[in-house]
mmCIF file of C-alpha atoms in Angstrom:
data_model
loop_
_atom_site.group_PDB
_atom_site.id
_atom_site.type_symbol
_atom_site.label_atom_id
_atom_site.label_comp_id
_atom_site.label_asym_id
_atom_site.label_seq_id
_atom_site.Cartn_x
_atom_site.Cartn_y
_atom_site.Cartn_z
ATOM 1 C CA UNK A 29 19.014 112.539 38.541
ATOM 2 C CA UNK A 30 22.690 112.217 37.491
ATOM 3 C CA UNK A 31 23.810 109.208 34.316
ATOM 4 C CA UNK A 32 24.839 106.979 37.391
ATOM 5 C CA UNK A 33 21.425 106.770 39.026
ATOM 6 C CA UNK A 34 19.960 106.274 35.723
ATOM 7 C CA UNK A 35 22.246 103.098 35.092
ATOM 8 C CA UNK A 36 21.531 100.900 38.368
ATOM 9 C CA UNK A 37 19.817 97.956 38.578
ATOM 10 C CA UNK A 38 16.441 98.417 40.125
ATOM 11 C CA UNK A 39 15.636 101.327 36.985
ATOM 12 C CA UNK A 40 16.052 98.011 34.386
ATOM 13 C CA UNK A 41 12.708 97.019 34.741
ATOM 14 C CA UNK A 42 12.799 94.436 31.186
ATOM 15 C CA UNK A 43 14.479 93.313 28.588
ATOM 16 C CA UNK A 44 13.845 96.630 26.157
ATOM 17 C CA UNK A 45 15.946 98.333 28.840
ATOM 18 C CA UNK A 46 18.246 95.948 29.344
ATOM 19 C CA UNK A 47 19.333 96.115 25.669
ATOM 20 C CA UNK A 48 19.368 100.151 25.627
ATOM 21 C CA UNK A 49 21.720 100.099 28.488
ATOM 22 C CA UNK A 50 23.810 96.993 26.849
ATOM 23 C CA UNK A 51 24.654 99.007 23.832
ATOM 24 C CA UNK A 52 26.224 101.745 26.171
ATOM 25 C CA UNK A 53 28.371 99.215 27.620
ATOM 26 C CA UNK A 54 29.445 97.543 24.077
ATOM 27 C CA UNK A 55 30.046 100.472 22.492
ATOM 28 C CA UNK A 56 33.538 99.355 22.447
ATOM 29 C CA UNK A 57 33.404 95.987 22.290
ATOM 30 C CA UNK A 58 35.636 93.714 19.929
ATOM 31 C CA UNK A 59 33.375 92.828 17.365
ATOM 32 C CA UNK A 60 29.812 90.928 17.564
ATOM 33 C CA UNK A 61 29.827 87.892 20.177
ATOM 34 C CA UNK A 62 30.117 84.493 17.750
ATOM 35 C CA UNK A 63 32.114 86.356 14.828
ATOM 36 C CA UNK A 64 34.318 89.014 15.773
ATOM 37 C CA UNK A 65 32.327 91.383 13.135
ATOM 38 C CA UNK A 66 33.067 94.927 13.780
ATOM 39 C CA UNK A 67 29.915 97.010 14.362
ATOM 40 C CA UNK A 68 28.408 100.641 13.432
ATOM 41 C CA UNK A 69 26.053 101.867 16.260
ATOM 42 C CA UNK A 70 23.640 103.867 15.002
ATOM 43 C CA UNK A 71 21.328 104.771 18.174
ATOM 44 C CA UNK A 72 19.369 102.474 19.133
ATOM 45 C CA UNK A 73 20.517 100.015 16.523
ATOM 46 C CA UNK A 74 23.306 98.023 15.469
ATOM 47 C CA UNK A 75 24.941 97.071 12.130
ATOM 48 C CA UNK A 76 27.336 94.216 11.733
ATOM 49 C CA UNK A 77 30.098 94.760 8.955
ATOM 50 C CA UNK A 78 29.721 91.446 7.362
ATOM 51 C CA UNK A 79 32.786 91.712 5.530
ATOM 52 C CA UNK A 80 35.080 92.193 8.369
ATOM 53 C CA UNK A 81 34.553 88.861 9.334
ATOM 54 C CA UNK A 82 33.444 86.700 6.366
ATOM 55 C CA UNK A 83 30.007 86.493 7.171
ATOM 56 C CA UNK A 84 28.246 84.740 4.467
ATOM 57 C CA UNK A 85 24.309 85.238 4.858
ATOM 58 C CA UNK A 86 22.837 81.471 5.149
ATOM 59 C CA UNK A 87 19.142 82.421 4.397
ATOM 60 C CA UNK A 88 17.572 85.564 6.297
ATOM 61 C CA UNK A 89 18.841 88.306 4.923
ATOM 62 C CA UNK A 90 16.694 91.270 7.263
ATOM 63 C CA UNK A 91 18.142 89.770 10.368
ATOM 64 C CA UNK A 92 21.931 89.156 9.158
ATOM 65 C CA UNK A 93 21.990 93.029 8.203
ATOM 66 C CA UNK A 94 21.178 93.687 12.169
ATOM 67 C CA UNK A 95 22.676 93.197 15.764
ATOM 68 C CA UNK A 96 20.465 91.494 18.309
ATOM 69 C CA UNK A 97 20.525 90.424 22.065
ATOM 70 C CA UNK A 98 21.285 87.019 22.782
ATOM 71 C CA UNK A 99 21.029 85.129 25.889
ATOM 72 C CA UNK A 100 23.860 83.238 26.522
ATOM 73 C CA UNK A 101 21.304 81.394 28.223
ATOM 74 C CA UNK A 102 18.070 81.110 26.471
ATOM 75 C CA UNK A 103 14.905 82.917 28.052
ATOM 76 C CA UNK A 104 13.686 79.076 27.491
ATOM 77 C CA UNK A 105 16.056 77.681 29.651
ATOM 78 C CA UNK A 106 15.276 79.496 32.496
ATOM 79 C CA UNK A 107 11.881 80.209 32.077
ATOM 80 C CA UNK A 108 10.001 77.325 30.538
ATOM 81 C CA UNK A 109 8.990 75.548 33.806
ATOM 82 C CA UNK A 110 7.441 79.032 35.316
ATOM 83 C CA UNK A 111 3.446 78.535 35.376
ATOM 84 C CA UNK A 112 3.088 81.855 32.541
ATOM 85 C CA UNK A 113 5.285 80.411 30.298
ATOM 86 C CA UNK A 114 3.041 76.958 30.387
ATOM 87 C CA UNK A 115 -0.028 79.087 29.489
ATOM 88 C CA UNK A 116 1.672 80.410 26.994
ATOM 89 C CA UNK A 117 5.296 80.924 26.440
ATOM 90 C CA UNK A 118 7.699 83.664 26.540
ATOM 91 C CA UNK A 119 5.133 86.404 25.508
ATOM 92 C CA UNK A 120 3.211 84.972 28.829
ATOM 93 C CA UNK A 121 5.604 85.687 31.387
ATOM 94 C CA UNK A 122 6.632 89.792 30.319
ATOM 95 C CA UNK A 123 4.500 90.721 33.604
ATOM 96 C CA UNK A 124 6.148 87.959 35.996
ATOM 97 C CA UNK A 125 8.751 90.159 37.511
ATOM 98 C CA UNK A 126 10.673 87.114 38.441
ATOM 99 C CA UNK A 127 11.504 86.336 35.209
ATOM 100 C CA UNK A 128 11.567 89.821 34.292
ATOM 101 C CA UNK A 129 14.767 90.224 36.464
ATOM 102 C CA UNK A 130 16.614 87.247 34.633
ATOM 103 C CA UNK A 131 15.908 87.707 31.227
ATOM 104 C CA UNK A 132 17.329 91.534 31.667
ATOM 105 C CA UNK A 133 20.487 90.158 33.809
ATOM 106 C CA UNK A 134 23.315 92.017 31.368
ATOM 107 C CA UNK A 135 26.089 89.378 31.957
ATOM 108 C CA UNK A 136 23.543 87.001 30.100
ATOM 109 C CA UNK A 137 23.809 89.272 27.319
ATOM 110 C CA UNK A 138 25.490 89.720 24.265
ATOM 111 C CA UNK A 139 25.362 91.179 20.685
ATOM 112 C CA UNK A 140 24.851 89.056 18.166
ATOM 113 C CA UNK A 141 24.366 88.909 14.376
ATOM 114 C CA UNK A 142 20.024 88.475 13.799
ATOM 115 C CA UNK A 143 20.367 85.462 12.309
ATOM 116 C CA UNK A 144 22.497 83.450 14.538
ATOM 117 C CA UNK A 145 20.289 84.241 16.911
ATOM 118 C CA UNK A 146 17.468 82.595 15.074
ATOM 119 C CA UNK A 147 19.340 80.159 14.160
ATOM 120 C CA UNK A 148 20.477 79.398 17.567
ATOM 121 C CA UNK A 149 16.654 79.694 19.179
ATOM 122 C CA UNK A 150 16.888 78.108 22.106
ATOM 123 C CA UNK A 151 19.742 75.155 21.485
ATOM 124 C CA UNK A 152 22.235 73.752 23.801
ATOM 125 C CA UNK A 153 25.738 74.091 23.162
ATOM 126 C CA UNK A 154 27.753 71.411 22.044
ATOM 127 C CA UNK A 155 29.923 69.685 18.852
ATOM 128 C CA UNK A 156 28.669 69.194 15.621
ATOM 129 C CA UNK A 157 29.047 66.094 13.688
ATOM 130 C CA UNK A 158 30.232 68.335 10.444
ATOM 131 C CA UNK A 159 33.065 70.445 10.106
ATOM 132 C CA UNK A 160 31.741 73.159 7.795
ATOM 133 C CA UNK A 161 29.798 75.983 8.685
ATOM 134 C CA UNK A 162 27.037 77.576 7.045
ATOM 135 C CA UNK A 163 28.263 80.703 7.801
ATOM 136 C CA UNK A 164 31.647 81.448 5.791
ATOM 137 C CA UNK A 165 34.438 82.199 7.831
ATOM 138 C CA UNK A 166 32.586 82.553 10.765
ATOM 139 C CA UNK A 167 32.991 79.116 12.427
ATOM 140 C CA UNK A 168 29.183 78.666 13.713
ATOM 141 C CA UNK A 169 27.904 75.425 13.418
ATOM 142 C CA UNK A 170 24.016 74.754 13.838
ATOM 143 C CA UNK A 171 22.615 71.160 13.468
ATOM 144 C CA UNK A 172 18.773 71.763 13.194
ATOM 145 C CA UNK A 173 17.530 68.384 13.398
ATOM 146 C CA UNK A 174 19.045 67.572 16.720
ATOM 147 C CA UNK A 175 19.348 71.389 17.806
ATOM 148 C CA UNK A 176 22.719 72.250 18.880
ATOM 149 C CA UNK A 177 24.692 74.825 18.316
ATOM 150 C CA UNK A 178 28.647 74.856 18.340
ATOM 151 C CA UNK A 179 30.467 78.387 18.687
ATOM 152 C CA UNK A 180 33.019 79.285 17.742
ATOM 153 C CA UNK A 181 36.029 78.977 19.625
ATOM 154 C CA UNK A 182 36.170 83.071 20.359
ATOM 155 C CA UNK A 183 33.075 82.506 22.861
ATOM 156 C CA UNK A 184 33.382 79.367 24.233
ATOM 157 C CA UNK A 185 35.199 80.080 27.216
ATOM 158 C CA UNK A 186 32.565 83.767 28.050
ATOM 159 C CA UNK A 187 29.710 81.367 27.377
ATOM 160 C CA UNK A 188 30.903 79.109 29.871
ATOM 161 C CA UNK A 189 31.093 81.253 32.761
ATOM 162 C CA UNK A 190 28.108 83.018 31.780
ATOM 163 C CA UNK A 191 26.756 79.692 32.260
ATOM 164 C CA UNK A 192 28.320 78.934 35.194
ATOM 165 C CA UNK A 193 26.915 82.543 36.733
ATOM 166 C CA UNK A 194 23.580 81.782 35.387
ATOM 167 C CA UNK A 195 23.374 78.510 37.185
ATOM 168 C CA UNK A 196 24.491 79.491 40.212
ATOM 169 C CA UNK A 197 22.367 83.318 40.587
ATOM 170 C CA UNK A 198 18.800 81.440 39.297
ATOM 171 C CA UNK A 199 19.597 77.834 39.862
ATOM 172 C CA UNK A 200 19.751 76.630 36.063
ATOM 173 C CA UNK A 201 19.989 73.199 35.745
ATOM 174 C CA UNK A 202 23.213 72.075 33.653
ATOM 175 C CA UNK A 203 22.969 68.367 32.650
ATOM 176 C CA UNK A 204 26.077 66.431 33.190
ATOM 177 C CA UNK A 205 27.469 66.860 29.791
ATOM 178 C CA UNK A 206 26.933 70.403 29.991
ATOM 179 C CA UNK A 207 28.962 70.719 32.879
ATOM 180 C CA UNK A 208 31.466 68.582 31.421
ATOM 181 C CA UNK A 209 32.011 70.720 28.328
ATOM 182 C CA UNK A 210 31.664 74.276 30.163
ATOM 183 C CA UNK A 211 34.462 73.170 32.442
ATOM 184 C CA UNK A 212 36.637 72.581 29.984
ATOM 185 C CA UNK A 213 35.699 75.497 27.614
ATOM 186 C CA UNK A 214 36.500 77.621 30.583
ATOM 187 C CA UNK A 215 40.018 76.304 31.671
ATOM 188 C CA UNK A 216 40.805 76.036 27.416
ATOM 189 C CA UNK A 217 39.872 79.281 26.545
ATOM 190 C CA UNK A 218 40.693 82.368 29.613
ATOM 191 C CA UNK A 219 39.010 85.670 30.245
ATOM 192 C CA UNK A 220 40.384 87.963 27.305
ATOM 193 C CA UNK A 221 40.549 91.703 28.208
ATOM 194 C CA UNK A 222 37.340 92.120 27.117
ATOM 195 C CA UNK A 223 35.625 89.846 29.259
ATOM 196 C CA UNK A 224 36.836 91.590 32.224
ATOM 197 C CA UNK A 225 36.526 95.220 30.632
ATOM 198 C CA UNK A 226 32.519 94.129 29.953
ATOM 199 C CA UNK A 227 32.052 92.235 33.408
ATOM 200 C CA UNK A 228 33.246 95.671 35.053
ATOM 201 C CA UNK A 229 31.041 97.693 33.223
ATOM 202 C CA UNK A 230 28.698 95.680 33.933
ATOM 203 C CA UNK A 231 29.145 95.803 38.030
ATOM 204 C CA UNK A 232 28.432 98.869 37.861
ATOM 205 C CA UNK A 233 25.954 99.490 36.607
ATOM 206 C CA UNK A 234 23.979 96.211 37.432
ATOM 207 C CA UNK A 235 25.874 95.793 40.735
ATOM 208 C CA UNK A 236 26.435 92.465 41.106
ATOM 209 C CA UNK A 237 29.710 90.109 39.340
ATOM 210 C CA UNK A 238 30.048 87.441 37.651
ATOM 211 C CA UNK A 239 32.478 85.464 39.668
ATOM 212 C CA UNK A 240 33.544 83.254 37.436
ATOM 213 C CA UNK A 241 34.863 86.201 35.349
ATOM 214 C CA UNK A 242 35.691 88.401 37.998
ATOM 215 C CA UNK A 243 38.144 86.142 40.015
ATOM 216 C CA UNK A 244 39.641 85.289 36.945
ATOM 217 C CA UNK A 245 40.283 89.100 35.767
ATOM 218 C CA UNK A 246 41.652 89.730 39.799
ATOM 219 C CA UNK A 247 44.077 86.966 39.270
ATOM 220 C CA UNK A 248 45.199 87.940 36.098
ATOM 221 C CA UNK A 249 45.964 91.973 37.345
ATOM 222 C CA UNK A 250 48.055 90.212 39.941
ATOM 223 C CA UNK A 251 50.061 88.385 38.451
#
C-alpha cells in the first residue's frame, strides 16, 4: 500500500489517528493556532517555543510545555445530545462510529498550546469583559465564571469557517449570536495562505473541503 492510500479518509478510524495524520499536515504550519508560537516536532509530539510568542504560563505548567488537538468545535458541542454521551460523556461515545467520524474530521482540528486547551474546555467563543490576558503577549482571553473564550484576532476568521463547515457537514446548532459574530469574524479577518495551504492538504487526504475556505482561496488565485 503506497503513503496515499494510507492517508484517505475511511483508514482514520478515531481521533488518535486523526492527530498522527494532523501533525503530517502541520508540519509547516505558522506557529500554534491561538499564538503564533513556533513549534519543534519531535515524532509523535509537539513542543511550543514559548518564547517566540510571549507565552507566559498561567498555571499548568505540564500542558503549556506541549502541543495538543483542539476542536475548533468542541467534541461537547457536537456530541452531548448523542444517547452514549448521556450515559456517560465523551469517554461513552469512543465506540459510536457516528461520532467517531466527527470528532476525527481534520478541518476541526488544530494545534494548540495544552493549556489553552484546558482552559478553553468546551466554551463558546465570544468578547471578554477585560482587556488583559492571562497569557502574556498572547492575546487569549478566558472568563471562567461565565465560560467564554475570546481568541485572538490571528484565528478568528479560521474559527469561523470552521464553524460554519461544522454546522453545515453535522448540523451544529449556532445560536443567533454565534452566527452574528462568526459572520463578521469571517468577512474581518480573510483566509491567510495558510488557511488555504492546510484546507488543501487536508482535501486530500480527507477528501472532502471546507467551502467556506475553499471558495475563498479559489477567489483569491483568481484575482
Amino acid at each position: 500500500m503506497n503513503k496515499k492510500n494510507n492517508f484517505k479518509k475511511n483508514t482514520i478510524k478515531n481521533f488518535y489517528q486523526a492527530k498522527i495524520i494532523s501533525i503530517k499536515i502541520n508540519k509547516n504550519s505558522p506557529g500554534s493556532f491561538y499564538c503564533g508560537c513556533k513549534i519543534v516536532w519531535k515524532q509523535k509530539k509537539g513542543v511550543p517555543d514559548l518564547y517566540s510568542c510571549g507565552y507566559k504560563i498561567r498555571k499548568n505548567i505540564n500542558r503549556a510545555t506541549r502541543i495538543e488537538w483542539e476542536h475548533v468545535v468542541p467534541a461537547w458541542q457536537f456530541g452531548h445530545h448523542k444517547k452514549c454521551w448521556k450515559k456517560g460523556g465523551r469517554k461513552k461515545c469512543i465506540a459510536d462510529r457516528t461520532y467517531q467520524y466527527i470528532e476525527s474530521d481534520l478541518h476541526n482540528l488544530q494545534p494548540v498550546i495544552g493549556e489553552l486547551n484546558a482552559d478553553r474546555s468546551n466554551f463558546i467563543y465570544g468578547q471578554v469583559s477585560y482587556n488583559t490576558s492571562k497569557y502574556g503577549r498572547c492575546n487569549m482571553k478566558i472568563d471562567f465564571q461565565r465560560k467564554i473564550a475570546e481568541p485572538p484576532e490571528r484565528a478568528r476568521g479560521s474559527i469561523a469557517r470552521t464553524y460554519f463547515y461544522m454546522s453545515k457537514k453535522y448540523n451544529v446548532i449556532l445560536s443567533k449570536k454565534e452566527k452574528k459574530t462568526f459572520s463578521m469574524w469571517d468577512k474581518i479577518f480573510p483566509v491567510t495562505k495558510w488557511e488555504c495551504e492546510r484546507e488543501k492538504l487536508i482535501f486530500k487526504i480527507q477528501g472532502n473541503h471546507n467551502n467556506y475556505v475553499y471558495k475563498k482561496c479559489y477567489k483569491k488565485r483568481k484575482i
